[in-house]
Short mmCIF file of C-alpha atoms and ligand atoms in Angstrom, two decimals:
data_model
loop_
_atom_site.label_atom_id
_atom_site.label_comp_id
_atom_site.label_asym_id
_atom_site.label_seq_id
_atom_site.Cartn_x
_atom_site.Cartn_y
_atom_site.Cartn_z
CA MET A 113 37.16 35.08 88.82
CA ALA A 114 38.09 32.49 85.67
CA THR A 115 38.82 33.02 82.23
CA ASN A 116 37.53 31.04 79.07
CA VAL A 117 40.52 30.10 77.64
CA LYS A 118 43.90 28.62 78.12
CA PRO A 119 46.65 30.81 75.91
CA ASN A 120 46.66 27.68 73.89
CA GLU A 121 43.61 27.64 72.93
CA LEU A 122 43.27 31.17 70.93
CA ASN A 123 43.95 31.26 67.55
CA TYR A 124 46.55 33.84 67.39
CA ASP A 125 48.85 32.54 70.52
CA HIS A 126 50.32 30.37 67.45
CA TYR A 127 51.06 33.30 64.52
CA GLU A 128 54.01 35.33 64.15
CA THR A 129 53.88 39.21 65.73
CA LYS A 130 53.11 40.16 61.77
CA LYS A 131 50.29 37.98 61.48
CA TYR A 132 48.33 39.07 64.43
CA ASP A 133 48.91 42.81 64.03
CA ASP A 134 47.77 42.40 60.82
CA ASP A 135 44.96 39.87 61.47
CA ILE A 136 43.98 41.72 64.31
CA VAL A 137 43.19 45.33 63.05
CA ARG A 138 41.06 43.36 59.87
CA SER A 139 39.64 41.46 62.64
CA ILE A 140 37.77 44.18 65.13
CA PRO A 141 35.71 46.25 63.80
CA GLY A 142 36.79 50.24 64.28
CA HIS A 143 39.77 48.69 65.66
CA GLU A 144 41.60 52.22 64.02
CA GLU A 145 39.00 54.23 65.52
CA LEU A 146 39.00 52.86 68.52
CA HIS A 147 42.47 53.59 69.37
CA ARG A 148 41.97 57.26 67.99
CA HIS A 149 40.23 57.96 70.59
CA ILE A 150 42.70 56.17 73.01
CA ASP A 151 45.40 58.65 71.44
CA GLN A 152 42.60 61.70 72.24
CA ILE A 153 42.19 60.47 75.98
CA ILE A 154 45.83 59.88 76.52
CA GLN A 155 45.99 63.82 74.87
CA ARG A 156 43.51 65.48 76.97
CA ASP A 157 44.00 64.11 80.10
CA TYR A 158 47.30 62.26 80.47
CA ILE A 159 50.15 64.31 78.92
CA SER A 160 50.14 66.88 80.98
CA ARG A 161 50.49 64.95 83.99
CA GLY A 162 54.37 63.72 83.74
CA LYS A 163 54.84 60.93 84.80
CA VAL A 164 51.83 58.78 84.58
CA LYS A 165 51.53 55.23 85.85
CA VAL A 166 49.83 52.57 83.68
CA LEU A 167 48.45 49.32 83.76
CA GLU A 168 47.66 47.40 80.56
CA LEU A 169 45.46 43.92 80.59
CA GLY A 170 46.16 41.90 77.76
CA VAL A 171 48.78 43.58 75.83
CA GLY A 172 49.12 41.21 73.31
CA THR A 173 51.62 42.55 70.69
CA GLY A 174 51.89 46.08 71.96
CA LEU A 175 49.74 47.94 69.79
CA THR A 176 47.88 49.94 71.86
CA ALA A 177 50.68 50.04 74.57
CA GLU A 178 53.04 51.23 71.10
CA ARG A 179 50.07 54.30 71.01
CA ILE A 180 50.04 55.02 74.46
CA LEU A 181 53.63 55.04 74.72
CA GLY A 182 54.44 57.15 71.83
CA GLN A 183 53.00 59.65 73.46
CA MET A 184 54.22 59.33 77.09
CA PRO A 185 57.16 57.79 76.82
CA ASN A 186 58.07 58.38 80.61
CA ALA A 187 54.73 56.67 81.14
CA GLU A 188 55.64 53.54 84.00
CA TYR A 189 54.04 50.89 82.09
CA THR A 190 52.82 47.06 82.96
CA ALA A 191 52.32 44.95 80.54
CA VAL A 192 50.27 41.48 81.48
CA ASP A 193 49.66 38.96 79.22
CA PHE A 194 49.13 34.77 79.31
CA SER A 195 50.29 34.51 76.29
CA GLU A 196 54.19 34.44 76.63
CA GLN A 197 53.59 33.83 72.18
CA MET A 198 51.93 37.52 72.37
CA LEU A 199 54.28 38.97 74.85
CA ALA A 200 57.36 37.95 72.88
CA GLY A 201 56.04 40.28 70.15
CA ALA A 202 55.16 42.95 73.03
CA ARG A 203 59.11 42.88 73.86
CA ARG A 204 60.18 42.95 71.00
CA ARG A 205 57.71 46.18 70.20
CA LEU A 206 58.14 48.03 73.14
CA SER A 207 61.64 47.41 73.48
CA GLN A 208 62.88 51.37 73.74
CA TYR A 209 60.73 52.12 76.57
CA ASN A 210 60.09 51.53 80.98
CA VAL A 211 57.73 48.35 80.60
CA THR A 212 57.89 45.78 83.34
CA PHE A 213 56.16 42.90 81.30
CA VAL A 214 54.38 39.89 83.24
CA ASN A 215 53.44 36.60 81.93
CA GLY A 216 50.11 35.87 84.29
CA ASP A 217 46.15 35.56 83.70
CA TYR A 218 44.84 39.32 85.09
CA SER A 219 41.66 37.91 86.95
CA GLN A 220 44.18 35.44 89.08
CA ILE A 221 47.22 37.42 89.43
CA ASP A 222 47.92 40.14 92.33
CA LEU A 223 47.69 43.46 90.00
CA PRO A 224 49.94 46.83 91.11
CA ASN A 225 47.88 49.55 92.68
CA ASP A 226 47.96 53.56 92.40
CA ASN A 227 47.29 53.10 88.63
CA ASP A 228 46.85 56.41 87.39
CA LEU A 229 45.21 54.34 84.22
CA VAL A 230 44.81 51.37 83.40
CA VAL A 231 43.98 50.11 79.88
CA SER A 232 42.16 46.68 78.39
CA ILE A 233 41.25 46.10 74.47
CA VAL A 234 39.38 43.43 73.81
CA GLY A 235 40.53 40.49 75.92
CA ILE A 236 38.35 40.83 78.97
CA HIS A 237 35.19 39.52 77.07
CA HIS A 238 37.08 35.81 77.53
CA GLN A 239 36.15 35.83 81.23
CA LYS A 240 33.58 33.45 81.18
CA THR A 241 30.67 34.59 82.97
CA ASN A 242 28.93 38.34 83.89
CA LYS A 243 30.15 37.49 87.24
CA ASP A 244 33.68 37.02 86.55
CA LYS A 245 33.72 39.83 84.70
CA LYS A 246 31.82 42.04 87.41
CA SER A 247 34.38 40.65 89.81
CA LEU A 248 37.29 41.60 87.22
CA PHE A 249 36.08 44.97 87.19
CA GLN A 250 36.20 45.63 90.95
CA LYS A 251 39.73 44.03 90.87
CA ILE A 252 40.49 47.10 88.26
CA TYR A 253 38.83 49.58 90.49
CA HIS A 254 41.01 48.87 93.88
CA SER A 255 44.38 48.78 91.62
CA ILE A 256 42.90 52.72 90.32
CA ALA A 257 44.45 55.88 91.88
CA GLU A 258 42.15 58.16 93.53
CA ASP A 259 41.82 60.85 90.42
CA GLY A 260 42.45 57.50 87.94
CA SER A 261 40.46 55.84 85.18
CA PHE A 262 39.74 52.52 83.17
CA ILE A 263 39.93 52.99 79.10
CA PHE A 264 38.17 49.55 78.65
CA GLY A 265 37.95 48.25 75.03
CA ASP A 266 35.96 45.13 73.95
CA LEU A 267 33.74 43.12 71.63
CA VAL A 268 30.48 43.27 73.55
CA THR A 269 26.50 41.94 72.53
CA TYR A 270 23.73 44.07 74.12
CA LYS A 271 20.65 43.85 75.70
CA ASP A 272 17.87 44.21 73.26
CA ARG A 273 17.92 40.68 71.34
CA THR A 274 17.34 42.36 67.83
CA GLU A 275 19.95 44.76 68.24
CA ALA A 276 21.96 42.08 69.68
CA ALA A 277 20.93 40.16 66.69
CA LEU A 278 21.95 42.89 64.23
CA ASN A 279 25.26 43.74 65.60
CA GLU A 280 26.70 40.03 65.20
CA ALA A 281 25.66 39.96 61.79
CA ARG A 282 27.61 43.13 61.09
CA HIS A 283 30.18 41.44 62.87
CA TYR A 284 30.51 38.56 61.22
CA HIS A 285 29.50 40.12 57.49
CA HIS A 286 33.31 42.21 57.99
CA LEU A 287 35.05 39.38 59.22
CA VAL A 288 34.27 37.88 55.89
CA GLU A 289 34.60 41.45 54.10
CA HIS A 290 37.84 41.32 55.78
CA ALA A 291 39.57 38.39 56.21
CA GLU A 292 42.49 37.85 54.58
CA ASN A 293 41.85 34.40 53.11
CA GLU A 294 39.46 31.87 53.48
CA GLU A 295 42.04 29.69 56.65
CA SER A 296 42.31 33.39 58.44
CA LEU A 297 37.83 33.91 57.68
CA ARG A 298 37.77 29.72 59.63
CA GLU A 299 40.01 30.44 61.73
CA TRP A 300 38.22 34.23 63.39
CA ALA A 301 34.91 33.11 63.03
CA HIS A 302 35.22 30.13 64.39
CA HIS A 303 36.90 32.44 67.31
CA HIS A 304 33.63 34.90 67.35
CA LYS A 305 31.45 32.17 67.74
CA PHE A 306 33.13 29.45 70.17
CA LEU A 307 35.27 31.54 72.08
CA ASN A 308 34.31 34.76 73.02
CA LYS A 309 31.82 35.41 75.32
CA LEU A 310 30.11 38.49 74.72
CA ALA A 311 27.98 40.76 77.85
CA PRO A 312 25.59 43.49 77.02
CA LEU A 313 27.45 46.99 76.72
CA GLU A 314 23.95 47.99 79.03
CA ASN A 315 25.24 45.78 81.44
CA GLN A 316 28.88 46.29 81.15
CA VAL A 317 28.16 50.22 81.80
CA LYS A 318 26.20 49.14 84.69
CA TRP A 319 28.65 47.10 86.79
CA LEU A 320 31.37 49.85 85.99
CA ARG A 321 28.79 52.17 88.31
CA GLU A 322 27.89 49.37 90.29
CA VAL A 323 31.82 48.91 91.66
CA GLY A 324 32.32 52.54 92.33
CA PHE A 325 33.48 54.65 89.01
CA LYS A 326 31.64 58.28 89.13
CA LYS A 327 31.65 58.30 85.33
CA VAL A 328 31.56 55.86 82.64
CA LYS A 329 31.60 56.80 79.68
CA LEU A 330 30.78 55.17 75.67
CA VAL A 331 32.87 57.11 73.76
CA TYR A 332 32.81 54.50 70.35
CA GLN A 333 30.56 51.73 69.47
CA LYS A 334 30.64 50.45 66.25
CA PHE A 335 28.56 46.48 65.50
CA ASN A 336 29.73 44.78 68.44
CA THR A 337 32.84 47.05 69.49
CA ALA A 338 32.89 49.32 71.87
CA LEU A 339 34.97 51.81 73.94
CA ILE A 340 34.09 52.98 77.80
CA TYR A 341 36.30 55.99 79.68
CA ALA A 342 35.47 54.78 83.14
CA THR A 343 36.48 57.46 86.07
CA LYS A 344 37.05 57.54 89.49
C1 SAM B 172 43.16 40.82 71.30
S1 SAM B 172 44.59 40.98 72.29
C2 SAM B 172 44.18 42.44 72.38
C3 SAM B 172 45.82 43.13 72.32
C4 SAM B 172 45.78 44.22 71.95
N1 SAM B 172 45.31 45.58 72.67
C5 SAM B 172 45.19 45.57 70.35
O1 SAM B 172 44.29 45.64 70.58
O2 SAM B 172 45.17 44.70 69.66
C6 SAM B 172 43.93 40.62 73.78
C7 SAM B 172 45.15 39.83 74.15
O3 SAM B 172 44.57 39.72 75.43
C8 SAM B 172 45.59 38.59 76.58
N2 SAM B 172 44.31 37.66 77.39
C9 SAM B 172 42.98 37.74 77.35
N3 SAM B 172 42.69 36.74 78.75
C10 SAM B 172 44.07 37.39 79.06
C11 SAM B 172 43.81 36.69 80.62
N4 SAM B 172 43.02 36.61 81.53
N5 SAM B 172 45.35 37.28 81.28
C12 SAM B 172 45.66 37.65 80.87
N6 SAM B 172 45.68 37.54 79.28
C13 SAM B 172 44.49 37.96 78.66
C14 SAM B 172 45.30 38.26 74.56
O4 SAM B 172 46.21 36.66 75.20
C15 SAM B 172 45.50 38.78 74.01
O5 SAM B 172 47.12 38.70 73.97
#
């Protein structure tokens, strides 16, 4: 398994937490709506379970984690990221919760097992090849308890070339419309064109089923952004 970038190649690896937070929300179409869907899944399927064991892959500065922990403050939460700069922001943001922080590349390290929930939002597109992405899905599947799930949000593309082109155009249009300034636009456009390795949504749904998830549901989609809820 392999990640296509080193942490210091990511534009936001050198950002202050606040700049990262502003930029990621602006740069990912549907970032807020996607998170509202995560809130609903947590309310519907997890809050009533009592103590929940959660593993987040690519915690960033903790934006997603804060929403989950805000609803389940007693969760036993492990947060993995390979960027120390991002982890520093997450440590500050999540200091009141029971979180174990792990600095490591999730495609390389052993993952804790028996998780009720694995979450990964906008990070797995940095797995180099389709094979790497599918292998990571397999590894995630094995880290989940029998009645657990995987909430997977990411930037994706589409098998149909016209759909792929159209949604890529919409993604760049969104960047042009929402970037804070020219420098930000330059950085995020570069990141999207040269660092993001998007795989077709249809293939990723298929791989999730092939590694063993029984129910794989597309919960939200906007341009290249998608949220999948996969249950064992
Ligand atoms: C774009 S952020 C998303 C954070 C948060 N979920 C959000 O939506 O704001 C993705 C994070 O994944 C991390 N990441 C990407 N590939 C990784 C890998 N292979 N191992 C560990 N962390 C990784 C990056 O360092 C980054 O902090």
